Amino acid sequence: MPRLLLLLPTTTYRTEAFLEAASRLGVEITVGCDRTQALAARQPSHNVTLDFLHPKEAARVAALFARKYPIDAVVGVDDDTAVVAAAISEALELPHNSVESTLAAKNKHLMREMLRRCGVPVPRFAVFSLEDDPGDLAGRMTYPCVLKPLILAASRGVIRADGDREFVAAFRRIEAMLRQPEVAERGEPARRILVENFIPGQEVALEGLLTDGKLQVLALFDKPDPLDGPFFEETIYVTPSRHPAAVQDEIVSCAARAAAALGLREGPVHAELRFNSQGIWMIEMAARSIGGLCSRILRFGAGLSLEDLLLRHALGMEIESMERERQPAGVMMLPIPQAGVLRQVSGKEEAEAVPGIVEVAITSHLGQELVPLPEGARYLGFVFARAETPDRVEAALREAQPRLHFTIEPSPVESTV
Ligand code: ADP
Ligand code: CA
């Protein structure tokens, strides 16, 4: 029986979805974790501990493991494990993205350089070091601009600045994030800040799957809430897109060129693009599928989940259809509105009673310390909707949200020692 190695970081929202898909496949599953699992010793073929921050070392350990338990495919679920999956696949000679392409997709500076070199439209950009003095740099910037770390995700540390003072404040704020030990340990890229032109316009997200370099679009999502900063919280995603067909075609073609420019050839991509009167702009392309619990709203062919599809694709198994179901669908990510401790959640039933709402999933737990953007990386939860039209999907999400109430007790102000 074939064996699939699934790389699951401890912080992912996607464990359940991937494990459920894996159990439906009828193949042997080994879970690669970056922490020793309690049961690992008892079931040595089911778990392997890998260092996700050191892909070469992880590949060495995985290759040893594979001598005893041969591996047929490796699947990562986030930016880091996409690199590890590529490194392991290379060691095992399995078809996969090159390690370089996954590294480029994870490092925003490298990505910008590779895209620009291949003529994919990207904002003008420059990269600075934490040793630089933002007070000196500010006067040389063109505003509005966006500052961001190279290696974080989920809009963490992405801040718009409209002038010198905001630039300096944003720089310092990102610097404080990057100096946190768990970020700083990521080395050189964690000591840099990318600054780029703010691209006004509408934003969309493209979910795609690459096979031998060819991009298949799985879903194109509109993001109807304005994303003008200063922080860029994800909220509503609605598919299919309501933008004109010609714009959608251009978006898809731009994404395909971006994948080629980065050298990505196999597996999922999740891209964000903007468009305005000047055309389409590539904001970002990641070598992974959509994050959070968002994939729950997607169904393909005869009812495959996104995770079913990705695992089958990785194993080279037959996929009857990658066509998303006809019905419009959407999800709202619920951003954390303020820092504090979550004390109470109410209104879930009321929100679920809104026509079109199929589920409200509250992922934060009572007692949890909540950190909003730009520092935080989590959501309060997710609201899922299906309806006859994308407009109705969006309306249902907007009607459901105010029915949810979160009591957040402000944290005591930390004393500075
Ligand atoms: P992350 O990996 O954290 O998602 P992104 O670079 O994708 O980082 O930025 C997050 C969001 O910030 C984007 O989806 C977009 O809304 C906004 N953003 C980032 N860069 C720009 C830019 N140059 N112009 C306008 N908006 C931007
Ligand atoms: Ca992004």
Tab-separated table of C-alpha atoms and ligand atoms in Angstrom:
chain	number	residue	atom	x	y	z
A	1	MET	CA	0.000	0.000	0.000
A	2	PRO	CA	1.348	3.479	-0.838
A	3	ARG	CA	2.498	5.668	2.013
A	4	LEU	CA	1.942	9.396	2.313
A	5	LEU	CA	4.043	11.582	4.581
A	6	LEU	CA	1.949	14.474	5.866
A	7	LEU	CA	3.863	17.325	7.481
A	8	LEU	CA	1.725	18.899	10.195
A	9	PRO	CA	3.017	21.905	12.120
A	10	THR	CA	1.638	22.127	15.642
A	11	THR	CA	0.071	25.538	15.016
A	12	THR	CA	-1.944	24.700	11.904
A	13	TYR	CA	-5.730	24.962	11.729
A	14	ARG	CA	-5.743	22.191	9.153
A	15	THR	CA	-4.845	19.035	11.066
A	16	GLU	CA	-8.381	17.684	11.179
A	17	ALA	CA	-9.164	18.390	7.524
A	18	PHE	CA	-5.955	16.763	6.312
A	19	LEU	CA	-6.193	13.762	8.653
A	20	GLU	CA	-9.811	13.159	7.660
A	21	ALA	CA	-8.882	13.319	3.990
A	22	ALA	CA	-5.945	11.007	4.645
A	23	SER	CA	-8.154	8.447	6.351
A	24	ARG	CA	-10.524	8.474	3.352
A	25	LEU	CA	-7.696	7.715	0.943
A	26	GLY	CA	-7.028	4.191	2.086
A	27	VAL	CA	-3.250	4.572	2.068
A	28	GLU	CA	-0.683	4.353	4.840
A	29	ILE	CA	-0.175	7.694	6.543
A	30	THR	CA	2.870	8.886	8.415
A	31	VAL	CA	2.551	12.213	10.179
A	32	GLY	CA	5.690	14.301	10.290
A	33	CYS	CA	5.699	16.596	13.320
A	34	ASP	CA	8.152	19.085	14.675
A	35	ARG	CA	7.527	17.800	18.175
A	36	THR	CA	7.849	14.270	19.489
A	37	GLN	CA	4.441	12.692	19.692
A	38	ALA	CA	3.520	10.763	22.824
A	39	LEU	CA	2.636	7.639	20.841
A	40	ALA	CA	5.544	7.744	18.446
A	41	ALA	CA	7.459	4.977	20.164
A	42	ARG	CA	4.545	2.578	20.059
A	43	GLN	CA	3.717	3.070	16.399
A	44	PRO	CA	7.001	3.897	14.712
A	45	SER	CA	5.560	3.834	11.190
A	46	HIS	CA	2.864	6.416	12.006
A	47	ASN	CA	5.006	9.291	13.182
A	48	VAL	CA	8.331	10.825	12.476
A	49	THR	CA	9.798	13.871	14.175
A	50	LEU	CA	11.380	16.337	11.757
A	51	ASP	CA	13.022	19.704	12.191
A	52	PHE	CA	10.789	21.961	10.109
A	53	LEU	CA	13.169	24.895	10.333
A	54	HIS	CA	16.061	22.902	8.864
A	55	PRO	CA	14.796	21.257	5.672
A	56	LYS	CA	18.111	19.529	4.828
A	57	GLU	CA	18.264	17.864	8.221
A	58	ALA	CA	14.578	16.939	7.970
A	59	ALA	CA	15.245	15.360	4.564
A	60	ARG	CA	18.105	13.302	6.012
A	61	VAL	CA	15.899	11.966	8.821
A	62	ALA	CA	12.997	11.314	6.444
A	63	ALA	CA	15.263	9.433	4.028
A	64	LEU	CA	16.405	7.143	6.859
A	65	PHE	CA	12.794	6.589	7.843
A	66	ALA	CA	11.861	5.845	4.228
A	67	ARG	CA	14.413	3.042	4.023
A	68	LYS	CA	12.278	1.123	6.467
A	69	TYR	CA	8.882	2.539	5.488
A	70	PRO	CA	9.005	3.634	1.838
A	71	ILE	CA	7.305	6.965	1.154
A	72	ASP	CA	5.389	7.662	-2.064
A	73	ALA	CA	4.428	11.294	-1.576
A	74	VAL	CA	5.096	14.154	0.825
A	75	VAL	CA	2.601	16.913	1.562
A	76	GLY	CA	3.265	20.071	3.547
A	77	VAL	CA	0.466	22.319	4.732
A	78	ASP	CA	2.056	25.732	5.308
A	79	ASP	CA	4.935	27.850	4.004
A	80	ASP	CA	7.592	26.165	6.140
A	81	THR	CA	6.462	22.600	5.546
A	82	ALA	CA	6.190	23.295	1.802
A	83	VAL	CA	9.967	23.763	1.836
A	84	VAL	CA	10.490	20.669	3.975
A	85	ALA	CA	8.243	18.633	1.650
A	86	ALA	CA	10.300	19.804	-1.326
A	87	ALA	CA	13.577	18.895	0.381
A	88	ILE	CA	12.340	15.440	1.364
A	89	SER	CA	10.863	14.806	-2.088
A	90	GLU	CA	14.173	15.769	-3.663
A	91	ALA	CA	16.026	13.342	-1.390
A	92	LEU	CA	13.548	10.580	-2.250
A	93	GLU	CA	13.404	11.509	-5.951
A	94	LEU	CA	9.673	12.149	-5.905
A	95	PRO	CA	8.156	14.684	-8.334
A	96	HIS	CA	7.852	17.969	-6.501
A	97	ASN	CA	8.646	21.638	-6.468
A	98	SER	CA	12.305	22.519	-6.269
A	99	VAL	CA	13.500	23.606	-2.841
A	100	GLU	CA	14.526	26.973	-4.334
A	101	SER	CA	11.037	27.659	-5.651
A	102	THR	CA	9.429	26.968	-2.274
A	103	LEU	CA	12.042	29.122	-0.540
A	104	ALA	CA	11.261	31.954	-2.951
A	105	ALA	CA	7.535	31.583	-2.288
A	106	LYS	CA	8.182	31.922	1.437
A	107	ASN	CA	10.602	34.845	1.372
A	108	LYS	CA	8.873	38.041	0.271
A	109	HIS	CA	12.079	39.735	-0.875
A	110	LEU	CA	13.260	36.812	-2.978
A	111	MET	CA	9.776	36.511	-4.390
A	112	ARG	CA	9.690	40.164	-5.414
A	113	GLU	CA	13.070	39.862	-7.121
A	114	MET	CA	12.168	36.743	-9.069
A	115	LEU	CA	8.794	38.125	-10.139
A	116	ARG	CA	10.275	41.436	-11.235
A	117	ARG	CA	13.030	39.696	-13.174
A	118	CYS	CA	10.417	37.757	-15.147
A	119	GLY	CA	8.302	40.805	-15.848
A	120	VAL	CA	5.426	39.937	-13.502
A	121	PRO	CA	3.945	43.263	-12.316
A	122	VAL	CA	4.905	43.880	-8.681
A	123	PRO	CA	5.077	47.049	-6.570
A	124	ARG	CA	8.373	48.921	-6.474
A	125	PHE	CA	10.267	47.643	-3.463
A	126	ALA	CA	13.408	47.962	-1.372
A	127	VAL	CA	14.692	45.934	1.538
A	128	PHE	CA	16.237	47.318	4.725
A	129	SER	CA	17.974	45.857	7.714
A	130	LEU	CA	17.048	46.194	11.375
A	131	GLU	CA	20.358	48.005	11.788
A	132	ASP	CA	19.141	50.804	9.503
A	133	ASP	CA	17.807	53.939	11.132
A	134	PRO	CA	14.181	54.376	10.036
A	135	GLY	CA	14.453	58.103	10.799
A	136	ASP	CA	17.084	58.384	8.042
A	137	LEU	CA	15.132	56.190	5.624
A	138	ALA	CA	11.751	57.873	6.058
A	139	GLY	CA	12.631	60.968	4.035
A	140	ARG	CA	13.584	58.828	1.025
A	141	MET	CA	10.319	56.881	0.844
A	142	THR	CA	7.405	57.446	-1.534
A	143	TYR	CA	4.088	57.384	0.292
A	144	PRO	CA	1.814	55.552	0.792
A	145	CYS	CA	4.005	52.502	1.252
A	146	VAL	CA	3.688	49.125	2.931
A	147	LEU	CA	6.271	47.714	5.334
A	148	LYS	CA	6.444	43.995	5.987
A	149	PRO	CA	8.651	41.274	7.388
A	150	LEU	CA	10.079	38.828	4.833
A	151	ILE	CA	9.021	35.578	6.418
A	152	LEU	CA	5.808	35.934	8.407
A	153	ALA	CA	2.343	35.142	7.043
A	154	ALA	CA	-1.354	35.887	7.657
A	155	SER	CA	-0.691	39.642	7.327
A	156	ARG	CA	1.424	39.623	10.483
A	157	GLY	CA	3.562	42.732	10.588
A	158	VAL	CA	2.179	44.123	7.320
A	159	ILE	CA	1.649	47.865	7.924
A	160	ARG	CA	0.813	50.784	5.656
A	161	ALA	CA	2.518	54.127	6.216
A	162	ASP	CA	1.355	57.421	4.709
A	163	GLY	CA	4.179	59.605	5.938
A	164	ASP	CA	7.528	59.805	7.763
A	165	ARG	CA	6.159	59.434	11.284
A	166	GLU	CA	4.037	56.441	10.409
A	167	PHE	CA	6.973	54.892	8.601
A	168	VAL	CA	9.202	55.137	11.647
A	169	ALA	CA	6.473	53.794	13.946
A	170	ALA	CA	5.736	50.870	11.618
A	171	PHE	CA	9.427	50.064	11.246
A	172	ARG	CA	9.881	49.992	15.019
A	173	ARG	CA	6.781	47.903	15.506
A	174	ILE	CA	7.939	45.281	12.992
A	175	GLU	CA	11.409	45.387	14.501
A	176	ALA	CA	9.954	44.499	17.915
A	177	MET	CA	8.155	41.536	16.348
A	178	LEU	CA	11.287	40.360	14.581
A	179	ARG	CA	13.341	40.574	17.756
A	180	GLN	CA	11.094	38.066	19.520
A	181	PRO	CA	13.271	34.954	20.060
A	182	GLU	CA	10.972	32.567	18.143
A	183	VAL	CA	11.138	34.849	15.103
A	184	ALA	CA	14.778	35.898	15.489
A	185	GLU	CA	15.908	32.253	15.445
A	186	ARG	CA	14.888	32.153	11.794
A	187	GLY	CA	18.133	33.857	10.893
A	188	GLU	CA	19.025	36.445	8.286
A	189	PRO	CA	15.569	36.967	6.669
A	190	ALA	CA	14.184	37.759	10.126
A	191	ARG	CA	16.500	40.776	10.325
A	192	ARG	CA	15.066	42.527	7.306
A	193	ILE	CA	12.057	44.644	6.435
A	194	LEU	CA	10.613	44.962	2.944
A	195	VAL	CA	9.126	48.303	1.945
A	196	GLU	CA	6.995	48.606	-1.171
A	197	ASN	CA	4.561	50.961	-2.876
A	198	PHE	CA	1.010	50.664	-1.670
A	199	ILE	CA	-1.051	49.341	-4.590
A	200	PRO	CA	-4.610	50.672	-4.369
A	201	GLY	CA	-7.445	48.670	-5.844
A	202	GLN	CA	-9.498	45.537	-5.476
A	203	GLU	CA	-7.985	42.364	-4.145
A	204	VAL	CA	-8.706	38.765	-5.061
A	205	ALA	CA	-7.328	35.441	-3.870
A	206	LEU	CA	-6.639	32.599	-6.246
A	207	GLU	CA	-6.570	28.995	-5.134
A	208	GLY	CA	-4.798	26.821	-7.646
A	209	LEU	CA	-3.125	23.499	-8.251
A	210	LEU	CA	-0.001	22.993	-10.338
A	211	THR	CA	0.614	19.796	-12.258
A	212	ASP	CA	3.849	19.578	-14.173
A	213	GLY	CA	3.963	23.370	-14.272
A	214	LYS	CA	0.397	23.879	-15.489
A	215	LEU	CA	-1.928	25.938	-13.302
A	216	GLN	CA	-5.462	24.735	-12.712
A	217	VAL	CA	-7.664	27.291	-10.939
A	218	LEU	CA	-9.630	25.697	-8.107
A	219	ALA	CA	-11.357	28.871	-6.941
A	220	LEU	CA	-11.089	32.602	-7.448
A	221	PHE	CA	-12.285	34.571	-4.435
A	222	ASP	CA	-13.362	38.191	-4.288
A	223	LYS	CA	-12.377	40.062	-1.132
A	224	PRO	CA	-15.159	42.646	-1.026
A	225	ASP	CA	-14.045	44.452	2.143
A	226	PRO	CA	-11.661	47.330	1.416
A	227	LEU	CA	-8.101	46.389	2.324
A	228	ASP	CA	-6.546	49.830	2.635
A	229	GLY	CA	-4.634	49.407	5.882
A	230	PRO	CA	-2.965	50.408	8.074
A	231	PHE	CA	-3.324	46.683	8.911
A	232	PHE	CA	-4.673	44.124	6.480
A	233	GLU	CA	-7.128	41.876	8.252
A	234	GLU	CA	-8.606	39.129	6.139
A	235	THR	CA	-12.392	39.072	6.404
A	236	ILE	CA	-14.757	38.046	3.608
A	237	TYR	CA	-13.897	35.665	0.775
A	238	VAL	CA	-16.592	34.965	-1.836
A	239	THR	CA	-16.423	32.663	-4.840
A	240	PRO	CA	-17.091	32.655	-7.773
A	241	SER	CA	-15.667	36.078	-8.487
A	242	ARG	CA	-18.037	38.796	-9.675
A	243	HIS	CA	-15.358	40.700	-11.553
A	244	PRO	CA	-15.591	40.884	-15.356
A	245	ALA	CA	-14.499	37.743	-17.175
A	246	ALA	CA	-11.706	39.617	-18.944
A	247	VAL	CA	-10.259	40.759	-15.593
A	248	GLN	CA	-10.510	37.236	-14.220
A	249	ASP	CA	-8.676	35.874	-17.247
A	250	GLU	CA	-5.890	38.382	-16.751
A	251	ILE	CA	-5.673	37.506	-13.073
A	252	VAL	CA	-5.310	33.828	-13.871
A	253	SER	CA	-2.706	34.496	-16.522
A	254	CYS	CA	-0.733	36.708	-14.128
A	255	ALA	CA	-0.829	33.987	-11.458
A	256	ALA	CA	0.361	31.380	-13.954
A	257	ARG	CA	3.273	33.623	-14.948
A	258	ALA	CA	4.100	34.178	-11.272
A	259	ALA	CA	4.222	30.439	-10.586
A	260	ALA	CA	6.515	29.974	-13.569
A	261	ALA	CA	8.700	32.903	-12.469
A	262	LEU	CA	9.160	31.346	-9.025
A	263	GLY	CA	9.767	27.919	-10.552
A	264	LEU	CA	6.777	26.313	-8.829
A	265	ARG	CA	5.546	23.250	-10.730
A	266	GLU	CA	3.665	20.851	-8.463
A	267	GLY	CA	1.005	21.140	-5.809
A	268	PRO	CA	-1.137	23.911	-4.367
A	269	VAL	CA	-0.671	27.648	-4.687
A	270	HIS	CA	-2.523	30.407	-2.900
A	271	ALA	CA	-2.086	33.832	-4.438
A	272	GLU	CA	-3.241	37.355	-3.728
A	273	LEU	CA	-3.505	39.842	-6.565
A	274	ARG	CA	-4.755	43.399	-6.865
A	275	PHE	CA	-6.063	45.247	-9.850
A	276	ASN	CA	-6.691	48.886	-10.657
A	277	SER	CA	-6.723	51.148	-13.690
A	278	GLN	CA	-3.085	50.270	-14.355
A	279	GLY	CA	-3.734	46.560	-14.539
A	280	ILE	CA	-3.092	43.453	-12.464
A	281	TRP	CA	-0.490	43.362	-9.683
A	282	MET	CA	0.944	40.329	-8.010
A	283	ILE	CA	0.937	40.772	-4.249
A	284	GLU	CA	1.957	37.308	-3.211
A	285	MET	CA	2.025	33.644	-4.159
A	286	ALA	CA	2.464	30.925	-1.556
A	287	ALA	CA	3.281	27.260	-2.291
A	288	ARG	CA	0.451	26.012	-0.115
A	289	SER	CA	-3.313	25.952	-0.059
A	290	ILE	CA	-5.645	28.447	1.623
A	291	GLY	CA	-5.154	28.863	5.386
A	292	GLY	CA	-7.338	28.794	8.463
A	293	LEU	CA	-10.487	26.722	8.188
A	294	CYS	CA	-11.424	28.421	4.892
A	295	SER	CA	-11.106	25.258	2.825
A	296	ARG	CA	-14.229	23.911	4.537
A	297	ILE	CA	-16.368	25.889	2.134
A	298	LEU	CA	-14.862	24.272	-0.973
A	299	ARG	CA	-16.158	21.095	-2.609
A	300	PHE	CA	-14.963	19.626	-5.887
A	301	GLY	CA	-16.320	17.114	-8.388
A	302	ALA	CA	-18.423	14.495	-6.675
A	303	GLY	CA	-17.805	16.017	-3.241
A	304	LEU	CA	-14.053	15.985	-2.681
A	305	SER	CA	-12.669	18.385	-0.093
A	306	LEU	CA	-9.681	20.539	-0.995
A	307	GLU	CA	-7.539	18.287	1.174
A	308	ASP	CA	-8.843	15.141	-0.587
A	309	LEU	CA	-7.875	16.701	-3.850
A	310	LEU	CA	-4.388	17.732	-2.704
A	311	LEU	CA	-3.536	14.359	-1.219
A	312	ARG	CA	-4.815	12.499	-4.280
A	313	HIS	CA	-2.839	14.830	-6.498
A	314	ALA	CA	0.342	14.260	-4.500
A	315	LEU	CA	-0.050	10.492	-4.804
A	316	GLY	CA	-0.811	10.685	-8.522
A	317	MET	CA	-4.242	9.160	-7.872
A	318	GLU	CA	-7.113	9.723	-10.256
A	319	ILE	CA	-9.180	12.888	-9.751
A	320	GLU	CA	-12.399	12.743	-11.719
A	321	SER	CA	-13.012	16.482	-11.657
A	322	MET	CA	-11.357	19.518	-10.132
A	323	GLU	CA	-14.405	21.602	-10.889
A	324	ARG	CA	-15.715	23.396	-7.833
A	325	GLU	CA	-19.395	22.786	-7.113
A	326	ARG	CA	-21.723	25.273	-8.847
A	327	GLN	CA	-23.156	26.912	-5.762
A	328	PRO	CA	-21.582	30.220	-4.717
A	329	ALA	CA	-19.861	30.026	-1.351
A	330	GLY	CA	-17.949	32.208	1.046
A	331	VAL	CA	-16.213	32.475	4.341
A	332	MET	CA	-15.644	35.272	6.791
A	333	MET	CA	-12.554	35.182	8.944
A	334	LEU	CA	-13.300	36.875	12.238
A	335	PRO	CA	-10.369	39.097	13.146
A	336	ILE	CA	-9.420	39.699	16.767
A	337	PRO	CA	-10.714	43.211	17.530
A	338	GLN	CA	-8.640	43.949	20.642
A	339	ALA	CA	-5.998	42.469	22.928
A	340	GLY	CA	-7.174	40.638	26.009
A	341	VAL	CA	-8.518	37.387	27.345
A	342	LEU	CA	-11.569	35.824	25.725
A	343	ARG	CA	-14.214	35.457	28.436
A	344	GLN	CA	-17.463	34.792	26.642
A	345	VAL	CA	-18.858	33.998	23.221
A	346	SER	CA	-22.543	34.290	22.378
A	347	GLY	CA	-24.783	34.475	19.351
A	348	LYS	CA	-23.543	31.396	17.508
A	349	GLU	CA	-27.076	30.000	17.076
A	350	GLU	CA	-28.402	33.402	16.034
A	351	ALA	CA	-25.627	33.728	13.446
A	352	GLU	CA	-26.208	30.198	12.166
A	353	ALA	CA	-29.921	30.988	11.823
A	354	VAL	CA	-29.229	33.572	9.112
A	355	PRO	CA	-30.358	32.095	5.775
A	356	GLY	CA	-27.315	31.003	3.802
A	357	ILE	CA	-25.075	30.500	6.833
A	358	VAL	CA	-23.996	26.877	6.984
A	359	GLU	CA	-21.690	26.953	9.987
A	360	VAL	CA	-20.040	29.183	12.539
A	361	ALA	CA	-16.783	27.755	13.879
A	362	ILE	CA	-15.338	29.542	16.896
A	363	THR	CA	-11.699	28.558	17.039
A	364	SER	CA	-10.552	30.689	19.973
A	365	HIS	CA	-11.230	29.146	23.357
A	366	LEU	CA	-12.397	30.789	26.544
A	367	GLY	CA	-9.474	31.985	28.610
A	368	GLN	CA	-7.283	32.380	25.528
A	369	GLU	CA	-4.992	35.380	25.331
A	370	LEU	CA	-5.947	37.203	22.146
A	371	VAL	CA	-3.463	39.227	20.132
A	372	PRO	CA	-4.847	41.382	17.286
A	373	LEU	CA	-2.985	42.280	14.095
A	374	PRO	CA	-0.366	43.257	13.246
A	375	GLU	CA	1.294	41.103	15.913
A	376	GLY	CA	-1.261	38.287	16.184
A	377	ALA	CA	-1.685	35.323	13.874
A	378	ARG	CA	-5.021	33.803	14.891
A	379	TYR	CA	-8.716	34.414	14.273
A	380	LEU	CA	-11.685	34.348	16.630
A	381	GLY	CA	-13.302	31.949	14.228
A	382	PHE	CA	-14.848	31.450	10.798
A	383	VAL	CA	-18.339	31.868	9.352
A	384	PHE	CA	-19.286	29.806	6.286
A	385	ALA	CA	-22.047	30.563	3.807
A	386	ARG	CA	-23.619	29.155	0.660
A	387	ALA	CA	-26.343	30.790	-1.412
A	388	GLU	CA	-27.742	31.144	-4.926
A	389	THR	CA	-25.591	34.135	-5.797
A	390	PRO	CA	-22.256	35.532	-4.599
A	391	ASP	CA	-24.089	38.712	-3.516
A	392	ARG	CA	-26.325	36.671	-1.246
A	393	VAL	CA	-23.335	34.830	0.169
A	394	GLU	CA	-21.734	38.151	1.033
A	395	ALA	CA	-24.984	39.517	2.478
A	396	ALA	CA	-25.439	36.430	4.657
A	397	LEU	CA	-21.931	36.782	6.054
A	398	ARG	CA	-22.493	40.482	6.775
A	399	GLU	CA	-25.766	39.756	8.489
A	400	ALA	CA	-24.340	36.946	10.605
A	401	GLN	CA	-21.283	38.749	11.905
A	402	PRO	CA	-22.971	41.339	14.180
A	403	ARG	CA	-24.985	38.546	15.790
A	404	LEU	CA	-21.801	37.161	17.288
A	405	HIS	CA	-20.593	38.721	20.530
A	406	PHE	CA	-17.195	38.244	22.038
A	407	THR	CA	-16.422	39.462	25.540
A	408	ILE	CA	-12.735	40.251	25.725
A	409	GLU	CA	-11.266	41.322	29.045
A	410	PRO	CA	-8.415	43.746	28.419
A	411	SER	CA	-5.099	42.310	29.625
A	412	PRO	CA	-3.429	44.115	32.497
A	413	VAL	CA	-0.831	46.512	31.123
A	414	GLU	CA	2.516	44.731	31.183
A	415	SER	CA	5.082	46.330	33.403
A	416	THR	CA	8.369	46.970	31.681
A	417	VAL	CA	11.180	45.509	33.725
B	1	ADP	P1	1.193	37.772	4.205
B	1	ADP	O1	2.142	36.727	3.749
B	1	ADP	O2	1.336	38.069	5.634
B	1	ADP	O3	-0.200	37.456	3.772
B	1	ADP	P2	1.193	39.836	2.128
B	1	ADP	O4	2.370	40.389	1.464
B	1	ADP	O5	0.330	38.935	1.316
B	1	ADP	O6	1.653	39.130	3.467
B	1	ADP	O7	0.319	41.051	2.664
B	1	ADP	C1	-0.896	40.870	3.339
B	1	ADP	C2	-1.944	41.802	2.770
B	1	ADP	O8	-1.504	43.143	2.863
B	1	ADP	C3	-2.251	41.588	1.300
B	1	ADP	O9	-3.229	40.591	1.104
B	1	ADP	C4	-2.734	42.975	0.883
B	1	ADP	O10	-4.084	43.166	1.229
B	1	ADP	C5	-1.898	43.882	1.734
B	1	ADP	N1	-0.696	44.322	0.999
B	1	ADP	C6	0.522	43.783	1.060
B	1	ADP	N2	1.385	44.434	0.258
B	1	ADP	C7	0.685	45.401	-0.360
B	1	ADP	C8	1.005	46.442	-1.298
B	1	ADP	N3	2.238	46.586	-1.774
B	1	ADP	N4	0.018	47.276	-1.681
B	1	ADP	C9	-1.231	47.141	-1.190
B	1	ADP	N5	-1.581	46.216	-0.292
B	1	ADP	C10	-0.644	45.340	0.122
B	2	CA	CA	-0.613	36.899	1.684
